Coordinates of C-alpha atoms in Angstrom, one line a residue:
X24 CA -21.6 15.6 3.7
X25 CA -22.2 12.5 1.8
X26 CA -21.7 9.3 3.2
X27 CA -20.0 6.3 1.0
X28 CA -21.3 2.9 1.1
X29 CA -21.5 0.9 4.1
X30 CA -19.1 -2.3 4.7
X31 CA -20.2 -5.3 2.5
X32 CA -21.0 -8.0 5.4
X33 CA -21.9 -10.8 3.1
X34 CA -18.2 -12.2 2.6
X35 CA -15.5 -12.8 5.2
X36 CA -12.1 -10.8 5.0
X37 CA -10.3 -14.0 3.2
X38 CA -13.1 -14.1 0.7
X39 CA -12.9 -10.3 -0.3
X40 CA -9.3 -9.6 0.4
X41 CA -7.3 -12.6 -0.4
X42 CA -4.0 -11.0 -1.8
X43 CA -3.8 -14.1 -4.1
X44 CA -6.6 -12.8 -6.3
X45 CA -4.3 -9.9 -7.2
X46 CA -0.7 -9.9 -8.9
X47 CA 2.3 -8.1 -7.1
X48 CA 4.1 -7.4 -10.8
X49 CA 1.3 -5.1 -11.6
X50 CA 2.1 -2.2 -9.3
X51 CA 0.2 -3.0 -6.7
X52 CA 2.9 -4.8 -4.7
X53 CA 3.0 -2.4 -1.6
X54 CA -0.3 -4.0 -0.8
X55 CA 0.1 -7.4 -2.5
X56 CA 2.8 -8.8 -0.2
X57 CA 3.2 -11.6 2.6
X58 CA 3.2 -9.0 5.5
X59 CA -0.1 -7.4 4.5
X60 CA -1.6 -10.8 3.7
X61 CA -0.5 -12.0 7.0
X62 CA -2.1 -9.1 8.8
X63 CA -5.4 -9.5 6.8
X64 CA -5.4 -13.4 7.9
X65 CA -5.5 -12.2 11.5
X66 CA -8.2 -9.6 10.9
X67 CA -6.0 -6.7 10.9
X68 CA -7.4 -4.7 8.1
X69 CA -7.7 -1.3 9.6
X70 CA -11.3 -1.6 11.1
X71 CA -12.2 0.9 13.5
X72 CA -9.5 3.2 12.5
X73 CA -10.2 6.7 11.3
X74 CA -8.0 8.4 8.9
X75 CA -8.9 11.7 7.4
X76 CA -7.6 12.4 3.9
X77 CA -7.2 16.2 2.7
X78 CA -7.3 15.9 -0.9
X79 CA -9.0 16.9 -4.3
X80 CA -12.3 16.1 -5.2
X81 CA -13.1 12.3 -5.0
X82 CA -15.3 10.2 -7.7
X83 CA -17.8 8.7 -5.3
X84 CA -18.6 5.8 -7.4
X85 CA -15.3 4.9 -8.3
X86 CA -15.3 1.1 -8.5
X87 CA -12.5 0.4 -6.1
X88 CA -14.1 2.4 -3.2
X89 CA -17.5 1.0 -3.6
X90 CA -17.5 -0.9 -0.3
X91 CA -15.4 1.6 1.5
X92 CA -16.5 3.6 4.6
X93 CA -16.1 7.1 3.4
X94 CA -17.8 10.2 4.6
X95 CA -17.1 13.1 2.1
X96 CA -16.9 16.8 3.4
X97 CA -16.1 20.0 1.8
X98 CA -13.3 21.9 3.2
X99 CA -13.7 25.4 4.6
X100 CA -12.6 28.3 2.2
X101 CA -11.6 31.6 3.4
X102 CA -10.7 35.1 2.1
X103 CA -7.8 37.5 3.1
X104 CA -9.9 38.6 6.0
X105 CA -10.5 35.1 7.2
X106 CA -14.2 34.9 6.9
X107 CA -15.6 32.1 5.2
X108 CA -16.6 32.1 1.7
X109 CA -17.8 30.0 -1.3
X110 CA -15.3 28.4 -3.4
X111 CA -16.4 28.4 -6.9
X112 CA -14.5 26.7 -9.8
X113 CA -15.3 27.8 -13.6
X114 CA -18.3 29.6 -12.1
X115 CA -19.8 26.7 -10.3
X116 CA -19.6 25.9 -6.5
X117 CA -16.9 23.6 -5.6
X118 CA -18.7 20.2 -4.4
X119 CA -17.1 17.7 -2.1
X120 CA -17.5 14.9 -4.9
X121 CA -18.2 14.4 -8.3
X122 CA -19.6 11.4 -10.2
X123 CA -17.7 9.1 -12.7
X124 CA -17.9 11.1 -15.7
X125 CA -18.6 14.3 -14.7
X126 CA -16.6 16.5 -16.9
X127 CA -15.1 13.6 -18.5
X128 CA -13.2 12.8 -15.1
X129 CA -13.2 8.9 -13.9
X130 CA -10.4 9.4 -11.3
X131 CA -8.7 12.2 -9.7
X132 CA -5.6 12.5 -7.1
X133 CA -8.0 12.6 -4.3
X134 CA -9.6 9.4 -5.6
X135 CA -6.1 7.7 -6.1
X136 CA -5.1 8.5 -2.5
X137 CA -8.2 6.9 -1.0
X138 CA -7.8 4.0 -3.2
X139 CA -4.4 3.2 -1.9
X140 CA -5.7 3.4 1.6
X141 CA -9.2 1.3 1.4
X142 CA -9.3 0.5 -2.3
X143 CA -10.6 -3.3 -2.9
X144 CA -8.8 -3.6 -6.6
X145 CA -12.4 -2.9 -8.5
X146 CA -11.9 -1.0 -11.8
X147 CA -14.4 0.2 -14.7
X148 CA -12.9 -2.4 -16.8
X149 CA -11.9 -6.0 -16.0
X150 CA -9.0 -6.1 -18.2
X151 CA -7.1 -3.4 -16.2
X152 CA -5.9 -3.9 -12.8
X153 CA -7.8 -1.8 -9.9
X154 CA -6.5 0.0 -7.3
X155 CA -5.8 -1.6 -3.9
X156 CA -5.2 -0.5 -0.4
X157 CA -3.7 -2.4 2.6
X158 CA -6.4 -0.9 5.2
X159 CA -9.7 -1.4 3.4
X160 CA -11.9 -1.4 6.6
X161 CA -10.4 2.0 8.0
X162 CA -13.1 4.7 8.6
X163 CA -12.4 7.8 6.0
X164 CA -13.2 11.2 6.5
X165 CA -12.5 12.7 2.9
X166 CA -12.2 16.3 3.0
X167 CA -12.0 18.1 -0.3
X168 CA -9.5 21.2 -0.6
X169 CA -9.9 21.9 -4.3
X170 CA -11.2 20.7 -7.6
X171 CA -9.7 18.0 -9.7
X172 CA -8.1 18.3 -13.4
X173 CA -7.3 16.1 -15.9
X174 CA -3.3 16.2 -15.0
X175 CA -3.4 16.4 -11.3
X176 CA -2.4 20.1 -11.4
X177 CA -4.1 22.2 -9.1
X178 CA -7.5 23.6 -9.7
X179 CA -8.1 26.5 -7.3
X180 CA -11.1 28.7 -6.5
X181 CA -12.1 31.3 -9.1
X182 CA -10.7 34.6 -7.6
X183 CA -10.2 38.2 -8.8
X184 CA -7.1 38.2 -7.0
X185 CA -4.8 35.9 -5.0
X186 CA -6.3 34.9 -1.7
X187 CA -9.7 35.9 -2.3
X188 CA -10.7 32.0 -1.8
X189 CA -8.5 29.7 -0.5
X190 CA -8.2 26.5 1.3
X191 CA -8.4 26.9 5.2
X192 CA -5.7 24.6 6.2
X193 CA -5.8 24.9 9.9
X194 CA -9.6 24.8 10.0
X195 CA -9.5 21.5 7.8
X196 CA -7.0 19.8 10.2
X197 CA -9.1 20.9 13.1
X198 CA -12.2 19.3 11.5
X199 CA -10.1 16.0 11.4
X200 CA -9.2 16.3 15.0
X201 CA -12.8 16.8 15.9
X202 CA -14.0 13.9 13.8
X203 CA -11.6 11.9 15.9
X204 CA -9.2 11.0 13.3
X205 CA -6.2 9.1 14.3
X206 CA -4.2 9.7 11.3
X207 CA -4.1 12.5 8.6
X208 CA -3.0 12.0 5.3
X209 CA -2.2 15.1 2.9
X210 CA -0.7 14.1 -0.4
X211 CA -0.1 18.0 -1.0
X212 CA 2.3 20.7 -0.2
X213 CA 1.7 24.4 0.2
X214 CA 1.7 27.3 2.4
X215 CA 0.6 27.8 5.8
X216 CA 0.0 31.2 7.4
X217 CA 0.0 32.2 11.2
X218 CA -3.7 31.5 11.6
X219 CA -3.3 27.7 10.2
X220 CA -0.8 27.0 13.3
X221 CA -3.3 26.3 15.8
X222 CA -5.2 24.0 14.0
X223 CA -1.8 21.8 13.2
X224 CA -0.7 22.2 17.1
X225 CA -3.9 20.9 18.3
X226 CA -3.7 17.7 16.0
X227 CA -0.1 17.2 17.7
X228 CA -1.5 17.8 21.0
X229 CA -4.1 15.1 20.5
X230 CA -1.6 12.6 19.3
X231 CA -2.9 12.4 15.8
X232 CA -0.3 11.3 13.3
X233 CA 0.0 13.7 10.4
X234 CA 1.7 12.3 7.3
X235 CA 2.8 14.7 4.5
X236 CA 4.1 14.0 1.2
X237 CA 7.6 16.0 0.3
X238 CA 7.4 17.8 -2.6
X239 CA 8.2 16.2 -6.2
X240 CA 11.2 18.6 -6.9
X241 CA 14.8 19.1 -5.9
X242 CA 14.4 22.9 -5.0
X243 CA 17.2 23.3 -2.2
X244 CA 15.9 24.1 1.2
X245 CA 16.5 23.5 4.9
X246 CA 19.5 21.4 5.3
X247 CA 18.2 19.3 8.4
X248 CA 15.2 17.9 9.7
X249 CA 14.2 21.2 11.6
X250 CA 10.8 21.5 10.3
X251 CA 9.1 24.6 8.6
X252 CA 6.1 25.8 9.9
X253 CA 5.3 28.0 6.9
X254 CA 4.6 24.7 4.7
X255 CA 2.1 22.1 5.4
X256 CA 4.3 19.0 4.5
X257 CA 7.2 20.3 6.8
X258 CA 5.0 21.5 9.8
X259 CA 6.8 20.3 12.8
X260 CA 5.8 17.0 14.0
X261 CA 4.3 15.8 10.5
X262 CA 5.5 12.5 9.1
X263 CA 7.5 13.7 5.8
X264 CA 7.8 11.0 3.3
X265 CA 10.1 10.3 0.3
X266 CA 9.3 7.9 -2.1
X267 CA 11.2 4.8 -2.9
X268 CA 10.6 1.6 -5.2
X269 CA 10.2 -1.9 -4.1
X270 CA 14.2 -2.2 -3.9
X271 CA 14.3 0.9 -1.6
X272 CA 15.8 3.2 -4.6
X273 CA 14.8 6.6 -4.1
X274 CA 12.5 8.0 -6.8
X275 CA 14.1 10.7 -9.0
X276 CA 11.3 12.9 -8.1
X277 CA 11.9 12.4 -4.5
X278 CA 13.3 16.0 -2.9
X279 CA 16.8 15.1 -1.9
X280 CA 17.8 18.8 -1.8
X281 CA 15.7 19.7 1.7
X282 CA 16.6 17.9 4.7
X283 CA 13.1 17.8 6.2
X284 CA 12.8 14.1 5.4
X285 CA 11.6 11.6 8.2
X286 CA 10.6 8.3 6.5
X287 CA 10.7 6.4 3.1
X288 CA 7.6 5.0 1.8
X289 CA 6.5 3.2 -1.6
X290 CA 5.5 5.4 -4.6
X291 CA 7.7 4.4 -7.3
X292 CA 7.0 1.6 -10.0
X293 CA 3.5 1.5 -8.6
X294 CA -0.1 1.3 -10.5
X295 CA -1.6 4.6 -11.2
X296 CA -4.0 6.1 -13.5
X297 CA -2.4 7.0 -16.9
X298 CA -4.7 10.1 -16.4
X299 CA -8.0 11.1 -15.1
X300 CA -10.3 11.2 -18.1
X301 CA -9.2 7.4 -19.2
X302 CA -11.8 5.2 -17.9
X303 CA -9.9 2.7 -15.9
X304 CA -6.7 2.9 -17.8
X305 CA -4.1 2.3 -14.6
X306 CA -0.6 1.5 -15.3
X307 CA 2.6 1.1 -13.5
X308 CA 4.4 4.6 -13.2
X309 CA 5.9 6.8 -10.9
X310 CA 3.2 7.8 -8.0
X311 CA 5.3 10.1 -6.4
X312 CA 5.4 11.0 -2.8
X313 CA 1.7 11.4 -2.9
X314 CA 1.3 7.6 -3.4
X315 CA 4.2 7.0 -0.8
X316 CA 2.3 9.0 2.0
X317 CA -1.3 7.3 1.2
X318 CA 0.7 3.7 1.4
X319 CA 2.2 4.9 4.8
X320 CA -1.0 6.2 6.0
X321 CA -2.5 2.4 5.1
X322 CA 0.2 0.8 7.1
X323 CA -0.2 2.9 10.1
X324 CA -3.8 2.1 10.3
X325 CA -2.8 -1.6 10.3
X326 CA -0.7 -0.7 13.2
X327 CA -3.1 1.3 15.1
X328 CA -5.6 -1.7 15.0
X329 CA -3.2 -4.0 16.0
X330 CA -2.0 -2.0 19.0
X331 CA -5.0 -0.2 20.3
X332 CA -3.8 1.1 23.5
X333 CA -0.6 2.8 21.8
X334 CA -1.2 6.5 21.2
X335 CA -0.2 8.1 18.1
X336 CA 3.0 9.4 19.2
X337 CA 4.1 5.9 20.2
X338 CA 3.3 4.6 16.9
X339 CA 5.5 6.9 15.4
X340 CA 8.1 6.2 18.0
X341 CA 8.0 2.8 16.5
X342 CA 8.0 3.6 13.0
X343 CA 11.4 5.4 12.9
X344 CA 12.8 3.3 15.5
X345 CA 12.0 0.3 13.6
X346 CA 12.6 0.6 10.0
X347 CA 14.6 -1.3 7.9
X348 CA 17.7 0.2 8.9
X349 CA 16.8 1.3 12.1
X350 CA 17.1 -1.9 14.3
X351 CA 15.2 -0.5 17.5
X352 CA 17.0 3.0 17.4
X353 CA 16.2 6.1 15.8
X354 CA 19.3 6.7 13.3
X355 CA 18.9 9.3 10.6
X356 CA 20.5 9.4 7.4
X357 CA 23.5 11.8 7.6
X358 CA 22.8 13.1 4.1
X359 CA 19.1 13.9 5.1
X360 CA 17.8 12.4 2.0
X361 CA 16.3 9.1 3.5
X362 CA 15.2 10.2 6.9
X363 CA 15.1 7.4 9.5
X364 CA 14.8 4.8 6.7
X365 CA 12.2 2.7 4.8
X366 CA 9.1 1.8 6.5
X367 CA 9.2 -1.7 7.8
X368 CA 5.5 -2.8 8.1
X369 CA 6.5 -6.2 9.7
X370 CA 8.1 -4.2 12.6
X371 CA 5.4 -2.0 13.0
X372 CA 3.2 -5.0 13.4
X373 CA 5.2 -7.1 15.7
X374 CA 7.2 -4.5 18.0
X375 CA 4.8 -3.3 20.9
X376 CA 5.0 0.4 20.7
X377 CA 3.7 1.0 24.1
X378 CA 7.2 0.4 25.3
X379 CA 8.2 4.0 24.0
X380 CA 7.2 7.5 25.3
X381 CA 4.1 9.6 24.3
X382 CA 6.3 12.2 22.5
X383 CA 6.2 13.1 19.1
X384 CA 9.8 11.9 18.1
X385 CA 10.0 13.8 15.0
X386 CA 8.9 16.8 17.0
X387 CA 11.3 16.2 19.5
X388 CA 14.3 15.7 16.9
X389 CA 13.3 19.0 15.0
X390 CA 13.1 21.0 18.2
X391 CA 16.4 20.1 19.4
X392 CA 17.9 20.3 15.9
X393 CA 16.4 23.8 15.2
X394 CA 17.8 25.0 18.5
X395 CA 21.6 24.2 17.2
X396 CA 21.4 26.7 14.3
X397 CA 21.8 30.2 14.8
X398 CA 19.6 31.5 12.4
X399 CA 16.6 28.8 13.4
X400 CA 16.9 28.8 17.1
X401 CA 14.4 31.2 17.8
X402 CA 11.6 29.6 15.6
X403 CA 10.0 27.5 18.2
X404 CA 10.7 29.6 21.2
X405 CA 8.8 32.8 20.2
X406 CA 6.2 34.5 22.3
X407 CA 3.7 36.7 20.7
X408 CA 3.4 39.0 23.9
X409 CA 7.0 40.1 23.5
X410 CA 7.6 39.5 19.8
X411 CA 4.5 40.0 17.8
X412 CA 6.3 40.4 14.5
X413 CA 7.8 36.9 14.4
X414 CA 11.6 36.4 13.6
X415 CA 13.6 36.8 10.2
X416 CA 13.2 39.4 7.4
X417 CA 10.0 40.8 6.0
X418 CA 10.9 38.3 2.9
X419 CA 11.8 35.5 5.0
X420 CA 9.4 35.9 8.3
X421 CA 8.6 32.8 10.8
X422 CA 5.4 34.2 12.7
X423 CA 5.5 34.3 16.2
X424 CA 2.8 31.5 16.6
X425 CA 5.6 29.0 15.9
X426 CA 6.2 29.4 19.5
X427 CA 3.0 27.5 19.9
X428 CA 4.8 24.2 18.5
X429 CA 7.6 24.9 21.1
X430 CA 5.4 25.0 24.0
X431 CA 3.5 21.7 22.9
X432 CA 6.8 20.1 22.6
X433 CA 7.3 21.4 26.4
X434 CA 4.0 20.2 27.3
X435 CA 4.6 16.5 25.8
X436 CA 7.9 16.4 27.9
X437 CA 6.5 17.4 31.1
X438 CA 3.5 15.3 30.8
X439 CA 6.0 12.3 30.0
X440 CA 8.3 13.3 33.2
X441 CA 5.1 12.7 35.4
X442 CA 4.3 9.2 33.9
X443 CA 7.7 8.1 34.6
X444 CA 7.3 9.6 38.3
X445 CA 4.2 7.7 38.8
X446 CA 5.8 4.6 37.7
X447 CA 8.7 5.2 39.7
X448 CA 6.3 5.5 42.7
X449 CA 4.8 2.3 42.1
X450 CA 1.4 4.0 40.6
X451 CA -1.0 2.3 38.6
X452 CA -2.7 3.8 35.2
X453 CA 0.3 6.0 34.7
X454 CA -0.5 6.6 31.2
X455 CA -3.4 8.9 32.2
X456 CA -1.1 11.6 32.7
X457 CA 0.6 11.3 29.3
X458 CA 0.5 14.0 27.0
X459 CA -2.3 12.5 24.5
X460 CA -4.2 11.5 27.4
X461 CA -4.4 15.0 28.8
X462 CA -4.7 16.7 25.6
X463 CA -7.7 18.5 27.0
X464 CA -6.6 19.4 30.2
X465 CA -7.5 16.5 32.3
X466 CA -6.3 13.0 33.4
X467 CA -7.6 9.5 33.8
X468 CA -9.7 9.8 30.4
X469 CA -12.5 7.4 30.1
X470 CA -11.1 6.2 26.4
X471 CA -8.0 4.6 25.0
X472 CA -6.3 6.3 22.3
X473 CA -8.4 4.4 19.6
X474 CA -11.8 5.9 21.0
X475 CA -12.7 2.7 22.6
X476 CA -14.1 2.9 26.3
X477 CA -11.9 2.1 29.1
X478 CA -12.8 -1.1 31.1
X479 CA -14.7 -0.6 34.4
X480 CA -12.6 -0.2 37.6
X481 CA -10.1 2.3 37.0
X482 CA -8.7 3.7 40.2
X483 CA -10.3 6.9 41.5
X484 CA -7.2 7.9 43.2
X485 CA -3.6 8.5 42.0
X486 CA -1.3 5.9 43.5
X487 CA 1.6 8.1 43.3
X488 CA 0.2 11.0 45.0
X489 CA -3.0 10.1 47.0
X490 CA -4.6 13.1 45.3
X491 CA -8.1 12.2 44.2
X492 CA -8.6 12.2 40.4
X493 CA -11.5 14.8 40.6
X494 CA -9.1 17.4 42.2
X495 CA -6.7 16.9 38.9
X496 CA -9.8 17.4 36.9
X497 CA -10.3 20.7 38.6
X498 CA -6.8 21.5 37.9
X499 CA -7.0 20.4 34.4
X500 CA -10.0 22.7 34.0
X501 CA -8.2 25.7 35.1
X502 CA -5.2 25.0 32.8
X503 CA -7.8 24.8 30.0
X504 CA -9.2 28.1 31.0
X505 CA -5.8 30.0 31.0
X506 CA -5.0 27.9 27.5
X507 CA -8.4 29.5 26.1
X508 CA -7.4 33.0 27.3
X509 CA -4.0 32.4 25.5
X510 CA -5.8 31.3 22.3
X511 CA -8.1 34.3 22.5
X512 CA -5.0 36.7 23.1
X513 CA -3.6 35.1 19.9
X514 CA -6.8 35.5 17.7
X515 CA -7.1 39.3 18.7
X516 CA -3.2 39.6 17.9
X517 CA -3.8 38.0 14.3
X518 CA -6.5 40.3 13.7
X519 CA -4.3 43.1 14.0
X520 CA -1.8 41.8 11.5
X521 CA -2.0 41.6 7.8
X522 CA -3.2 38.3 6.8
X523 CA -1.2 36.4 4.1
X524 CA -3.0 33.0 2.8
X525 CA -1.1 31.2 0.4
X526 CA -3.2 28.7 -1.6
X527 CA -2.4 25.1 -2.2
X528 CA -1.4 24.6 -5.7
X529 CA 0.6 21.9 -7.6
X530 CA 2.0 20.3 -10.5
X531 CA 1.3 16.8 -11.7
X532 CA 2.6 14.2 -9.2
X533 CA 5.1 11.9 -10.6
X534 CA 6.6 14.7 -13.1
X535 CA 10.2 14.4 -13.6
X536 CA 12.8 17.3 -12.7
X537 CA 16.4 17.2 -13.0
X538 CA 18.8 17.3 -10.3
X539 CA 21.0 20.4 -10.1
X540 CA 24.5 20.3 -11.4
X541 CA 27.2 20.2 -8.8
X542 CA 27.8 19.3 -5.3
X543 CA 25.3 19.6 -2.3
X544 CA 26.8 22.2 0.0
X545 CA 28.3 20.4 3.2
X546 CA 26.0 20.7 6.2
X547 CA 27.3 20.7 9.8
X548 CA 25.0 18.3 11.7
X549 CA 24.2 19.6 15.2
X550 CA 26.3 18.1 17.8
X551 CA 29.5 19.0 15.9
X552 CA 30.1 16.1 13.4
X553 CA 30.3 17.0 9.9
X554 CA 28.3 15.2 7.4
X555 CA 30.4 13.5 4.8
X556 CA 29.7 12.4 1.5
X557 CA 28.0 15.8 0.4
X558 CA 27.9 15.0 -3.2
X559 CA 24.5 14.8 -4.9
X560 CA 23.6 11.7 -6.8
X561 CA 24.2 11.4 -10.5
X562 CA 21.7 13.3 -12.5
X563 CA 19.0 10.9 -13.9
X564 CA 18.6 11.1 -17.6
X565 CA 15.7 13.1 -18.7
X566 CA 12.5 11.5 -19.5
X567 CA 11.8 12.4 -23.2
X568 CA 8.5 14.1 -23.8
X569 CA 5.3 11.8 -24.1
X570 CA 2.7 11.7 -26.8
X571 CA -0.6 13.3 -26.3
X572 CA -2.2 10.1 -26.0
X573 CA -0.1 9.3 -22.6
X574 CA 0.1 12.6 -20.7
X575 CA 1.5 11.0 -17.7
X576 CA 5.0 10.1 -17.8
X577 CA 6.3 6.7 -17.4
X578 CA 8.2 5.5 -14.3
X579 CA 11.5 7.5 -14.3
X580 CA 14.8 6.1 -13.9
X581 CA 15.7 5.5 -10.2
X582 CA 18.7 7.3 -8.4
X583 CA 21.3 4.8 -7.6
X584 CA 21.8 3.2 -4.4
X585 CA 24.6 5.0 -2.4
X586 CA 26.5 4.3 0.4
X587 CA 26.2 6.6 3.4
X588 CA 28.3 7.8 6.0
X589 CA 28.1 6.1 9.5
X590 CA 24.8 7.1 10.9
X591 CA 24.2 9.9 13.3
X592 CA 23.0 9.3 16.7
X593 CA 19.4 10.5 17.5
X594 CA 18.7 13.1 19.1
X595 CA 21.0 15.6 18.6
X596 CA 23.7 16.2 21.4
X597 CA 24.5 19.3 22.9
X598 CA 26.0 21.5 20.2
X599 CA 29.7 21.5 20.1
X600 CA 31.4 25.2 20.5
X601 CA 32.0 26.8 17.3
X602 CA 29.6 24.7 15.0
X603 CA 29.2 26.9 12.1
X604 CA 25.8 27.6 10.8
X605 CA 24.7 26.6 7.3
X606 CA 24.8 29.2 4.6
X607 CA 21.4 28.4 3.1
X608 CA 19.0 28.0 6.1
X609 CA 17.2 31.0 5.4
X610 CA 14.6 29.4 3.3
X611 CA 13.5 30.6 0.0
X612 CA 12.9 34.1 0.2
X613 CA 9.0 33.2 -0.3
X614 CA 7.6 32.0 3.0
X615 CA 5.1 29.5 2.3
X616 CA 4.8 30.1 -1.4
X617 CA 6.2 27.2 -2.9
X618 CA 2.9 25.3 -3.1
X619 CA 2.8 22.3 -5.4
X620 CA 1.5 19.0 -5.4
X621 CA 3.3 16.4 -3.6
X622 CA 2.7 13.3 -5.5

């Protein structure tokens, strides 16, 4: 583990972070704007908020990160048997970080993502703009999941055969949970296996906001926001991000052929390294969904500092309800290309999220939507005791451990009913019964969601039931013991089954792929109303090949803005009789095997 530099204390915020020192037209407009400037003037700069970033090796002495509070840690790697192994790249042990100039690298994908969260605008050279983040005072845990390369393509561990040494995705997420992360940013995509699910569910259980970047391609996938536990970016409850420019126009590399999109954020027409071996040569281009995810994570960090009593689930509720098109209600794009809409930072910082329930709204939508499709309805209700082989075919199997996701959703709903009952009975401190505050099996936690201690004088007895709080703790401990038994049983079950670990892999972020010709198949919306406007947007012109001196492609043309059919209500209503199942909900026939960089 390697710690980054401590915060600089000699200069107050306006001195170090005055937006006037930067120009919006140099590609830093997601940060250089009036909303961020106003937040910084109020001291809202991410202070105290813990953000975990799972990505490639970072350049630890990168100029824009010199004053950032970053702890660097190497992720866990395992073999096909699940045992931990050492990851070597090119015969050398993978390290958590590199230094500027090592093997010719001056930046990396992971460095870029960190900079969009906590960067201070520094650069190797004064004549080129440096990377800038909206939450410069956030605390960061950077978990290295793979090496770096000049083009942002994946650098996997050396292996004689596939799976000999792969990133242990579930373990890395659990590391972030144990560290106390409020947000997990993962600007990567790739497959998950059944042993990863418990780690992701643990993050959901603790109300951690997981931000994932949609793939930068147009491969057809699921038609609705149903989630898919076999991929890290589509795991249920993850805030799945597509990329737009400053006008809200979708980037041509945003995935509009898969309905698993939750929110739009900013990753097009932004500052980015021309490549990772050019010292400080940053230019405006297509940052992909990777940048969009990192920008969103920085905004969420500001919101968490602004609203310290809000849980992560309540922040997500505010995020999807108060998009630039939401107006206080979660309304999903009927074509499933824009999710619930474009992030509105001003709304995140002005609308109190504690008015919303402590239930992950993306998870809620996905559970209800999946239940209305015949080929998906059993995904999240599985029980490994009765159905150890999962559902689906051998080539397109959803492991039985996906049932843990449905169980977590039911737990969140049950907990919120108890909060509402407490309030109805005139009780006090009713949020002690919420899903986030009972994540560890007990109520009346001594800390707020942001980790700060609660004030003295909390009631020692539940006003709604008259039952002493210590007795609730005993009950909670019993629940925890039962849960531990279930986990042990699942572990034993896993050991009896063939392990399939799919490595994270990728292509250069911001790379351009043409849209497929022809219309998008019509997709029934859960609840009976047929989506309208099923045509794919016009295919953008192909970007010409770039000369060797510029391996990163310039900003591609944007998909033209399009009108949408009347928005559909959220969440989906009860299914109408006879709703046909989509033809192509079965996945891509290669579960988890479509790993690639997201941005």
